[in-house]
C-alpha positions as a Python dict, from the first residue, in 0.01 Angstrom:
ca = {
    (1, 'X'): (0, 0, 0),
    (2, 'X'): (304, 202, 45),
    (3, 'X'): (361, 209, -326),
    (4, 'X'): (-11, 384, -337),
    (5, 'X'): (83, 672, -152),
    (6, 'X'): (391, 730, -429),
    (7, 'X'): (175, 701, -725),
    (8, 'X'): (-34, 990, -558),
    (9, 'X'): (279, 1163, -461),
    (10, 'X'): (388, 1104, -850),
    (11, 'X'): (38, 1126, -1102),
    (12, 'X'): (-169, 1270, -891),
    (13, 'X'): (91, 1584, -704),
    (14, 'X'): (427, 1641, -941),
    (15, 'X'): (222, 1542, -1280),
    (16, 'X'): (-17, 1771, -1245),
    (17, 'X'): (212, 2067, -1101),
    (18, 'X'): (342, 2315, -1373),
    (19, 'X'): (732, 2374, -1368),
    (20, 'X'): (761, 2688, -1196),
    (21, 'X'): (562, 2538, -872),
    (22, 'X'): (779, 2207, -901),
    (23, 'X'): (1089, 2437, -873),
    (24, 'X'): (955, 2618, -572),
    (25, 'X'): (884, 2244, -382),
    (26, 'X'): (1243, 2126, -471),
    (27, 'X'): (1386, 2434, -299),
    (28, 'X'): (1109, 2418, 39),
    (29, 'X'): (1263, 2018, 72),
    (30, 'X'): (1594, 2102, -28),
    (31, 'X'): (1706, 2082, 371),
    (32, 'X'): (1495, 1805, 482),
    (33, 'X'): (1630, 1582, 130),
    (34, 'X'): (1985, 1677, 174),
    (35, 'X'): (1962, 1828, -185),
    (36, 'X'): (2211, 2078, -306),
    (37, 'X'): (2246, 2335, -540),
    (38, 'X'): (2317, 2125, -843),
    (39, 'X'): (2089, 1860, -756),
    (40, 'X'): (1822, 2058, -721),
    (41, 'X'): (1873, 2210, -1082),
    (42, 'X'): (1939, 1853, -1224),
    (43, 'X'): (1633, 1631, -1024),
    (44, 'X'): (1359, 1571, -1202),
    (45, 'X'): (955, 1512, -1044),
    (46, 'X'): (1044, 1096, -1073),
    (47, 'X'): (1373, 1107, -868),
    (48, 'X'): (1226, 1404, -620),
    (49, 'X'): (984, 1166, -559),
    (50, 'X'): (1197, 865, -493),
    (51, 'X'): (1364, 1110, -221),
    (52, 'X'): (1058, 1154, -59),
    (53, 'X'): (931, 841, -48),
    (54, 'X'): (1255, 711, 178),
    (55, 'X'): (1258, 1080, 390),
    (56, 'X'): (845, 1029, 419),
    (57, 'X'): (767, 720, 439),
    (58, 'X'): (397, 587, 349),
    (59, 'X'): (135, 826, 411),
    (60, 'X'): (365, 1049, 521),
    (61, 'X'): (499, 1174, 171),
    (62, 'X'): (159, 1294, 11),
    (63, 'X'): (109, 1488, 365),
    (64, 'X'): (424, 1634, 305),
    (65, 'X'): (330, 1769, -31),
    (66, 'X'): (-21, 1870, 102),
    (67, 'X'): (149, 2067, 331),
    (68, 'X'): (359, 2265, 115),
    (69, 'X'): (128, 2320, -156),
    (70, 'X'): (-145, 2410, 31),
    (71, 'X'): (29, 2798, 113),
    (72, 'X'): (64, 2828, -294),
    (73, 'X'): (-334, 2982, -382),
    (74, 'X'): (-295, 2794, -798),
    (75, 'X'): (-249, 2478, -613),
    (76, 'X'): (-561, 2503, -414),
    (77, 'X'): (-773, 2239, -675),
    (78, 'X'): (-449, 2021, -666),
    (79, 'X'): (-445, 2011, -280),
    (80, 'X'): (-801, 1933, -276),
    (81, 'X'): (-757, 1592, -506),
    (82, 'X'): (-447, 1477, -296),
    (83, 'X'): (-680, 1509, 7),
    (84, 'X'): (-918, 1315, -200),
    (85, 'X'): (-690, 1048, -317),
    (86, 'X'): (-544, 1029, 31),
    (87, 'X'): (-856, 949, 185),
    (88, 'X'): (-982, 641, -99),
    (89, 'X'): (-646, 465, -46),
    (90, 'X'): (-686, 492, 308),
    (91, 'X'): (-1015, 334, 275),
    (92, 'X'): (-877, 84, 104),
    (93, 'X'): (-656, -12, 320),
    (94, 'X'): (-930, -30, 600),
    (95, 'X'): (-1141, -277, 391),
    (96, 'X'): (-841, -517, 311),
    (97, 'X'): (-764, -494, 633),
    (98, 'X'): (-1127, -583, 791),
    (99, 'X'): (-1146, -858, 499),
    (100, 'X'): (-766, -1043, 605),
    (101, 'X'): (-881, -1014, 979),
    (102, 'X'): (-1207, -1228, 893),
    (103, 'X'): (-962, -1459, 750),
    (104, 'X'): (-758, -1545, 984),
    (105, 'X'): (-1048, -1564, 1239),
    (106, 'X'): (-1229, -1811, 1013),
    (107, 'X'): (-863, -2003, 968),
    (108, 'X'): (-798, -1987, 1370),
    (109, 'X'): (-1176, -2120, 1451),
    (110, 'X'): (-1104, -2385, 1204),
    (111, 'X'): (-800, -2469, 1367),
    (112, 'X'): (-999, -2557, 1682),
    (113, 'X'): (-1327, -2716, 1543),
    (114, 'X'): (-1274, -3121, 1631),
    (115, 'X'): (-1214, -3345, 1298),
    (116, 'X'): (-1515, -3410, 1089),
    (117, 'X'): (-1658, -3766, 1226),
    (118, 'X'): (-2016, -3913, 1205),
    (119, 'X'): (-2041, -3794, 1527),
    (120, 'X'): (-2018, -3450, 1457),
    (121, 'X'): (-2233, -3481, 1153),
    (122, 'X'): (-2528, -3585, 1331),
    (123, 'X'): (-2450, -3256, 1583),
    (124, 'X'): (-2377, -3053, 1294),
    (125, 'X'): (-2766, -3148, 1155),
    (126, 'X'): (-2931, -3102, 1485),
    (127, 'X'): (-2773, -2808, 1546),
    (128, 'X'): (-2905, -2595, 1210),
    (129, 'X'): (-3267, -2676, 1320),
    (130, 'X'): (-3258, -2542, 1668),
    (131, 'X'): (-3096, -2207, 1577),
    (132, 'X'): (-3374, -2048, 1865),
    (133, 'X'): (-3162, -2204, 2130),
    (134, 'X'): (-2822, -2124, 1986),
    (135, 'X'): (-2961, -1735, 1970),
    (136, 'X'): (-3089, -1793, 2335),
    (137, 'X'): (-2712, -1896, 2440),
    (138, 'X'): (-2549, -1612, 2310),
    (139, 'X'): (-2723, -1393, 2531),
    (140, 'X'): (-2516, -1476, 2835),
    (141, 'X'): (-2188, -1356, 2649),
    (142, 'X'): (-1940, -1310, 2946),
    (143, 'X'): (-2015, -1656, 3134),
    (144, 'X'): (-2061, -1863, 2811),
    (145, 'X'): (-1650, -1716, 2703),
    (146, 'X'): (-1573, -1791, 3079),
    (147, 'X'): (-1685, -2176, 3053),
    (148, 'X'): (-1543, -2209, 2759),
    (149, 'X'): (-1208, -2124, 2903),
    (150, 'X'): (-1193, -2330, 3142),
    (151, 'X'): (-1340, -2629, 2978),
    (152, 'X'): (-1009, -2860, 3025),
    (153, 'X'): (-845, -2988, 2670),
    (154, 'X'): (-938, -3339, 2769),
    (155, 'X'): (-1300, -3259, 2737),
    (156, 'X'): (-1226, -3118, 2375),
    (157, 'X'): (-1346, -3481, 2199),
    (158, 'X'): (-1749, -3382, 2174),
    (159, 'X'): (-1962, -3617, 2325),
    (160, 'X'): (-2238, -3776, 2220),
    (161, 'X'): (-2537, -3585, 2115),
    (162, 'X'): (-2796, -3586, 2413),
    (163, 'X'): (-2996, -3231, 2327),
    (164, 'X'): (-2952, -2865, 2164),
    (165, 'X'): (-2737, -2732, 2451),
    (166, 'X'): (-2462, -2973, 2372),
    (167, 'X'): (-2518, -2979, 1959),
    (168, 'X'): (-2462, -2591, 1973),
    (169, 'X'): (-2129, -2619, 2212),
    (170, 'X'): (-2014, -2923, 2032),
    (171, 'X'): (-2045, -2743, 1653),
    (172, 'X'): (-1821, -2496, 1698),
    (173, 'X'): (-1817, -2347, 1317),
    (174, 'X'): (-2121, -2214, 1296),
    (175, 'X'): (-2021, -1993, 1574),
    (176, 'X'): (-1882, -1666, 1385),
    (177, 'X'): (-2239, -1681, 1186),
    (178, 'X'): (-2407, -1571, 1537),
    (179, 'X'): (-2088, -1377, 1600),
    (180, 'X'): (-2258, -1103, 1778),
    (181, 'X'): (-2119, -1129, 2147),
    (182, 'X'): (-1880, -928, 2274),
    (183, 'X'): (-1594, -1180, 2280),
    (184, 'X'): (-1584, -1239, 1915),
    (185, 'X'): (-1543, -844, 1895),
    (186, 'X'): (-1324, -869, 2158),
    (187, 'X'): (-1088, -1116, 2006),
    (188, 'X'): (-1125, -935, 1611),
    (189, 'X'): (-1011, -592, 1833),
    (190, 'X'): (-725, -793, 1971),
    (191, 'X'): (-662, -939, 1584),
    (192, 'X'): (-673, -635, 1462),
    (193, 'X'): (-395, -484, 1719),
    (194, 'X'): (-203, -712, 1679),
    (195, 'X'): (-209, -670, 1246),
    (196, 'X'): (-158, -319, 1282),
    (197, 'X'): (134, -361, 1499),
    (198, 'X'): (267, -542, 1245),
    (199, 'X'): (280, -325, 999),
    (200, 'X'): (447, -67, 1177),
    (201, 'X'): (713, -258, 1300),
    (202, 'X'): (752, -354, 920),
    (203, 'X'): (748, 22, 813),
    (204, 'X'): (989, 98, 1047),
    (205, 'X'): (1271, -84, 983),
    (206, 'X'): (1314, -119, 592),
    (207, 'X'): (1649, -337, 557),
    (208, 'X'): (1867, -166, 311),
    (209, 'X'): (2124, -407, 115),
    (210, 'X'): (2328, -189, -86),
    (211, 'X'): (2644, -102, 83),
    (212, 'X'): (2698, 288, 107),
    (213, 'X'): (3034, 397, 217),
    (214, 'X'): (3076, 729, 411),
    (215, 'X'): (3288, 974, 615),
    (216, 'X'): (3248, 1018, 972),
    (217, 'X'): (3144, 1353, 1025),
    (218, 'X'): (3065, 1332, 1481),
    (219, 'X'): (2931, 1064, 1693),
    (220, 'X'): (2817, 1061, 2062),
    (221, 'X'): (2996, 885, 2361),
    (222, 'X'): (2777, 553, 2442),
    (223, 'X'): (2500, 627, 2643),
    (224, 'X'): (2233, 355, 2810),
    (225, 'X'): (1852, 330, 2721),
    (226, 'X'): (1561, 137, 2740),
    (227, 'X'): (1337, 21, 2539),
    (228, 'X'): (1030, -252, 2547),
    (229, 'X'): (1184, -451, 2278),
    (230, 'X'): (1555, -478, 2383),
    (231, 'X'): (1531, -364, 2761),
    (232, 'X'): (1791, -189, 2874),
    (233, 'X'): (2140, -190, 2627),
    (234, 'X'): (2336, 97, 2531),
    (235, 'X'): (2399, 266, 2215),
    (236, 'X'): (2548, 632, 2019),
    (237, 'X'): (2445, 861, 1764),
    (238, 'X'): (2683, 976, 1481),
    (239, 'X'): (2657, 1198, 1162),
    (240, 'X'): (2806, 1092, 841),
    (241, 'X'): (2778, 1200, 486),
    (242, 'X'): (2826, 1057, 130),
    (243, 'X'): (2931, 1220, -159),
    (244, 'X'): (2547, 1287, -238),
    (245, 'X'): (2374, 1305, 65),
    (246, 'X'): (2409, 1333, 475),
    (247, 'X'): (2252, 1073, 726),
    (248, 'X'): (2200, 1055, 1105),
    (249, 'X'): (2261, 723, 1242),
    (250, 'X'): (2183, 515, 1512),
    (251, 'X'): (2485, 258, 1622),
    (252, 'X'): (2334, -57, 1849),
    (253, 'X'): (2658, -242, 1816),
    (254, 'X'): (2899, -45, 2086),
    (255, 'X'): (3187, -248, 1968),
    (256, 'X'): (3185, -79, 1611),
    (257, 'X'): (3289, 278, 1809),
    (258, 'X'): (3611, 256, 1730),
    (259, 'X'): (3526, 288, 1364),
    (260, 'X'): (3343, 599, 1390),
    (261, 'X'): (3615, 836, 1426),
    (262, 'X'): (3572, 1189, 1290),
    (263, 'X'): (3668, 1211, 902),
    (264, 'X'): (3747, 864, 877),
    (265, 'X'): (3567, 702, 568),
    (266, 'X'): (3375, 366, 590),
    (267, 'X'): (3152, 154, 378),
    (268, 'X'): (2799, 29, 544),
    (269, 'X'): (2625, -243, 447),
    (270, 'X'): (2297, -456, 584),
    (271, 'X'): (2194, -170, 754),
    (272, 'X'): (1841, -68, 811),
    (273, 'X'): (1611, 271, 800),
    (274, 'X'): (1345, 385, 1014),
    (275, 'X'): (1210, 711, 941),
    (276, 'X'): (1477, 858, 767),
    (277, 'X'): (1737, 755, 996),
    (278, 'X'): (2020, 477, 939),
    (279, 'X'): (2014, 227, 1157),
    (280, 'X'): (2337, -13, 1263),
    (281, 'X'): (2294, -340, 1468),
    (282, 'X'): (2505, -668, 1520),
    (283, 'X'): (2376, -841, 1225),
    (284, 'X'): (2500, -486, 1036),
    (285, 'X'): (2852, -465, 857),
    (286, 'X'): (3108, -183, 865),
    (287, 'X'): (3445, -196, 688),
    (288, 'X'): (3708, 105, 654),
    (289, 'X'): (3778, 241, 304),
    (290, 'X'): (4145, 328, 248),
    (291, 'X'): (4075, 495, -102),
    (292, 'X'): (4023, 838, -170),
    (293, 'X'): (3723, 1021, -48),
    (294, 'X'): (3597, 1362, -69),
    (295, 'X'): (3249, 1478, 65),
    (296, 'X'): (3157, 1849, -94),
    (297, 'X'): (3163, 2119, 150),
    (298, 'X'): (2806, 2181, 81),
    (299, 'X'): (2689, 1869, 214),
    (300, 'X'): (2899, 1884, 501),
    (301, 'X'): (2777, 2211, 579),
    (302, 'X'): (2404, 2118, 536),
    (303, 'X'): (2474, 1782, 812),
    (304, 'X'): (2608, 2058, 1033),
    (305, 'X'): (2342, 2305, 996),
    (306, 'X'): (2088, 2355, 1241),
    (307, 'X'): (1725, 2376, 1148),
    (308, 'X'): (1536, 2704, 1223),
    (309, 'X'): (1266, 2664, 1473),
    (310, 'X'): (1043, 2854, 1250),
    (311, 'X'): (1119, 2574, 1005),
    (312, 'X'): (1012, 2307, 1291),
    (313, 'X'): (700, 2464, 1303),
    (314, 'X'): (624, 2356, 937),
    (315, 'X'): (726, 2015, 967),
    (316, 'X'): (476, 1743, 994),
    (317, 'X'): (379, 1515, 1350),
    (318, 'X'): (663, 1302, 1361),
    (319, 'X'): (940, 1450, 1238),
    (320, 'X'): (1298, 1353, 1388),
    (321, 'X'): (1512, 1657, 1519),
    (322, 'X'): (1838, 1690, 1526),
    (323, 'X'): (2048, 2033, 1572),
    (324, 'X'): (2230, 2285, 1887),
    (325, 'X'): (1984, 2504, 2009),
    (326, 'X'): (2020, 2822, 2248),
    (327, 'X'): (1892, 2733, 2631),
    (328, 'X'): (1638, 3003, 2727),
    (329, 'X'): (1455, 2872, 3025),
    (330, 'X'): (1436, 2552, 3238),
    (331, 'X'): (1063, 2416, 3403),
    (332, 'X'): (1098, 2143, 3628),
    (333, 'X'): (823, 1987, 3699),
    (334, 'X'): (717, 1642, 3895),
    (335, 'X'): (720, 1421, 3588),
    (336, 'X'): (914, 1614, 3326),
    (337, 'X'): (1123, 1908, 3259),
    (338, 'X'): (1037, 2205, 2980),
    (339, 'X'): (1343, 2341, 2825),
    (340, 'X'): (1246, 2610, 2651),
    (341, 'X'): (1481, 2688, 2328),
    (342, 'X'): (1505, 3004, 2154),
    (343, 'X'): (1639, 3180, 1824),
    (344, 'X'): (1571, 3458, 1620),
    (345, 'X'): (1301, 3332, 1433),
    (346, 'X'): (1124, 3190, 1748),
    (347, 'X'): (1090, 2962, 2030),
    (348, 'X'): (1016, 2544, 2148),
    (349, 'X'): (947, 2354, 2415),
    (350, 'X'): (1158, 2059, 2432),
    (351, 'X'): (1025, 1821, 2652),
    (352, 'X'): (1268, 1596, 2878),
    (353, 'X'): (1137, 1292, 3089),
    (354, 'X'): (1358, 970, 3193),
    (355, 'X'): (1710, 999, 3170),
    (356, 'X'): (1677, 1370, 3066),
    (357, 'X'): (1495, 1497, 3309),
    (358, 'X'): (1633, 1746, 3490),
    (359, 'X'): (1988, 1736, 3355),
    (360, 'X'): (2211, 2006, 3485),
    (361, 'X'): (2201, 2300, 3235),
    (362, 'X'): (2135, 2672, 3268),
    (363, 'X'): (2041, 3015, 3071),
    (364, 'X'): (2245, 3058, 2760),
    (365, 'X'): (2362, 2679, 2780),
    (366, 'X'): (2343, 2530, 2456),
    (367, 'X'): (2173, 2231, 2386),
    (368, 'X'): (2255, 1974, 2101),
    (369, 'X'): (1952, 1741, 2046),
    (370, 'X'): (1984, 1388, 1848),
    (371, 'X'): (1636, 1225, 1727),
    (372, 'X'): (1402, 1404, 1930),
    (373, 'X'): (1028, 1384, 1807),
    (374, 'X'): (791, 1665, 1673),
    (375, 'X'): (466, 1580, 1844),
    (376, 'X'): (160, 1770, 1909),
    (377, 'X'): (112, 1814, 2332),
    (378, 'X'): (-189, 2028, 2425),
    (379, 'X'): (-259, 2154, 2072),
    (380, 'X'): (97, 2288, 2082),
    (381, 'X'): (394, 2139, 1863),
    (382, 'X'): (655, 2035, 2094),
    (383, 'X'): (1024, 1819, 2073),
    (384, 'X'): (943, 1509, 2271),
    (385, 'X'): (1215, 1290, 2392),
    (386, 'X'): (1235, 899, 2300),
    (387, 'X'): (1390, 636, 2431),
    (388, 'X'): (1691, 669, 2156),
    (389, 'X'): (1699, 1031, 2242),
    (390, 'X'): (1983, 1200, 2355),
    (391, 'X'): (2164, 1550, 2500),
    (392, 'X'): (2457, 1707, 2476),
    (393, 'X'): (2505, 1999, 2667),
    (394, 'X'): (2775, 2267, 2566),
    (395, 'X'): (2818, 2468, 2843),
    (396, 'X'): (2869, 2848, 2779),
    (397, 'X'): (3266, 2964, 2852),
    (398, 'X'): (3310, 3196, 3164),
    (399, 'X'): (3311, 3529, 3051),
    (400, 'X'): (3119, 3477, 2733),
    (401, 'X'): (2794, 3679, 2747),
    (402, 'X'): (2481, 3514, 2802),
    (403, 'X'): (2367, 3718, 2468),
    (404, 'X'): (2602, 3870, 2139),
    (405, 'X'): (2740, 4195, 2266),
    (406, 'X'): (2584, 4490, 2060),
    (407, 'X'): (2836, 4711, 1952),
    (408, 'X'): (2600, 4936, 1798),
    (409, 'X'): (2498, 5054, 2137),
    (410, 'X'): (2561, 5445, 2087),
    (411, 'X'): (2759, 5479, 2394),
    (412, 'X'): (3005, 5243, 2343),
    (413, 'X'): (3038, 5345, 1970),
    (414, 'X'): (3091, 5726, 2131),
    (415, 'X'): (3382, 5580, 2375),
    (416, 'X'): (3542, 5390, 2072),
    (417, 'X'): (3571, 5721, 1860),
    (418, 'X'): (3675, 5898, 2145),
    (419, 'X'): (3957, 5726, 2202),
    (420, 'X'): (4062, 5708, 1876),
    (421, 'X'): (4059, 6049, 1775),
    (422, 'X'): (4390, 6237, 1817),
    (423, 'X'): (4402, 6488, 2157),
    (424, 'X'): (4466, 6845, 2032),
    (425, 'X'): (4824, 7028, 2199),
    (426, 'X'): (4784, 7432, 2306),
    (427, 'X'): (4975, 7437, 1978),
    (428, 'X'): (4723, 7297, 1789),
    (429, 'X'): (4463, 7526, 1940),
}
């Protein structure tokens, strides 16, 4: 269904987008693609969309687009049929998934119904001509589920027929036809969870088998986490770049440190990405490069580059966050602390909980932030911390002003000339 979402991106979004608009979306995602100057000029609407399906993954992408266009007033009709579009795959996806989940409830009943016998036959017969007492037995929902729970798998083999009551607990197919109790719900909810799950775990971590080799541009010390999957383990962040594009990474293998040393190239390969970000774990491969290898200033300076928190604002639910931001105020509260960053073009919350809250740090502190979540708190768009998420503080130097010094202040400016103008003798005068 993934692939859906791309051919809306594609025929229904780029297609249908004149030139001069399809310039003006290449240079709004020219930071969050990594693109540069030259790529931008030379990246057509079928590789621009290849970029965003990786960066955006699924549904993700066409938001992305909706979300751009949607300031540009000749794109309004566009807009309006990506909405559309959005909205019939998503429907489809709902009815494919209500259809498999059917399935595999038929397939697990049928895994318990008792082998087809004479016996069961005969059960099967009675059973279809007293549907008034099989109705009348559903209504008790909650004790019927409860018996059958703790009906022992010895007394699985049915026994003979004596009467309705034990045709219509003995017959259990017919079952889902009457499947109007709250435990059948019950167990399609739980199903359901469980299929959904599923898929995002698969979304998440798309295995990636081409080998891409890199230089190191920083990485983190190891820090611990802790996580429902893995429990508690340690990991780092680092930055590299290729000669094309920049990615943040996520090492789970502590033992491949060593190799990510700053401006030493490496190649990477069986790695794994989830939501834009590279992913390295034991079963992952890296291997130094001793040939020459030159990444372009521009792309080093775009890894390096901080996003604006204006920019942030515009970003969709869900976006990872990465960048050094100015400290302007610290909340502690019981369950979490509110560091409040700050630039010119505006301000954040960053919310710390766990391991971060409360971390020593003061006013005009700066803060660098690896994979740190946009999310929506109280109608507000805020930097939530994860359980991969981690800070660096750089504390400010002693003596260094908590703000730039202005030197335009007047009276300062007055001193300066002052003392550089030449005193005047009697002579002169």
């Amino acid at each position: 269904m993934a692939n859906e979402y791309k051919k809306i991106l594609l025929l229904k979004g780029f297609e249908l987008m004149d030139e001069y608009h399809f310039i003006i979306i290449k240079s709004l995602l020219a930071y969050d693609l990594g693109l540069t100057t030259k790529m931008q000029e030379e990246y057509n609407r079928i590789k621009i969309s290849d970029l965003m399906e990786k960066k955006f993954q699924g549904v993700a992408c066409v938001d992305k687009l909706i979300e751009l266009a949607k300031d540009m007033p000749p794109l309004k009709n566009l807009v309006n049929n990506l909405r559309k579009e959005k909205s019939k795959v998503a429907r489809k996806m709902k009815a494919q998934g209500v259809v498999l989940m059917k399935k595999i409830n038929q397939e697990e009943v049928g895994l318990v119904a008792p082998a087809p016998t004479a016996r069961n036959t005969l059960t099967s017969e009675v059973g279809e001509r007293i549907p008034v007492a099989q109705k009348r037995k559903t209504l008790n929902k909650g004790k019927t589920e409860a018996k059958r729970n703790k009906v022992p798998q010895e007394q699985s083999e049915p026994p003979r027929p004596s009467g309705a009551s034990t045709s219509a607990a003995m017959n259990h197919p017919p079952l889902p036809q009457t499947s109007s109790s709250t435990p059948s719900n019950t167990s399609f909810t739980q199903n359901q969870q469980t299929q959904a799950q599923c898929q995002v775990d698969t979304r998440r971590n798309v295995p990636q088998k081409d080998p891409v080799t890199v230089m190191v541009l920083k990485a983190t010390a190891p820090f611990k986490y802790e996580s429902p999957e893995h429990g508690k383990s340690t990991m780092f962040h680092a930055t590299v770049a290729s000669k094309t594009q920049y990615f943040h990474v996520k090492v789970f293998d502590i033992s491949l440190k060593e190799k990510f040393i700053r401006k030493k190239v490496i190649t990477i390969s069986d790695y794994s990405e989830c939501k834009g970000v590279m992913e390295i774990k034991e079963a992952s491969s890296v291997s130094d490069f001793d040939q020459n290898f030159e990444v372009p200033n521009r792309i080093i300076e775009i890894a390096n580059k901080t996003p604006k928190i204006s920019q942030l604002y515009k970003q969709a639910s869900g976006t990872m966050v990465y960048g050094l931001f100015m400290l302007q105020k610290k909340s502690i509260h019981k369950k979490n602390t509110i560091y409040e960053i700050k630039d010119n073009t505006g301000s954040m919350d960053v919310v710390g909980n766990g391991k971060w809250h409360n971390i020593k740090c003061e006013k005009g502190d700066k803060l660098r932030l690896f994979c740190f979540q946009l999310r929506t708190v109280n109608r507000k768009l805020k930097l939530v911390c994860g359980s991969h998420s981690f800070i660096k503080r750089v504390q400010r130097v002693k003596g260094e002003p908590k703000q730039c010094p202005c030197i335009c202040n007047w009276r300062i400016f007055k001193r300066i000339l002052r003392s550089s103008r030449p005193r005047k003798t009697r002579k002169d005068q």
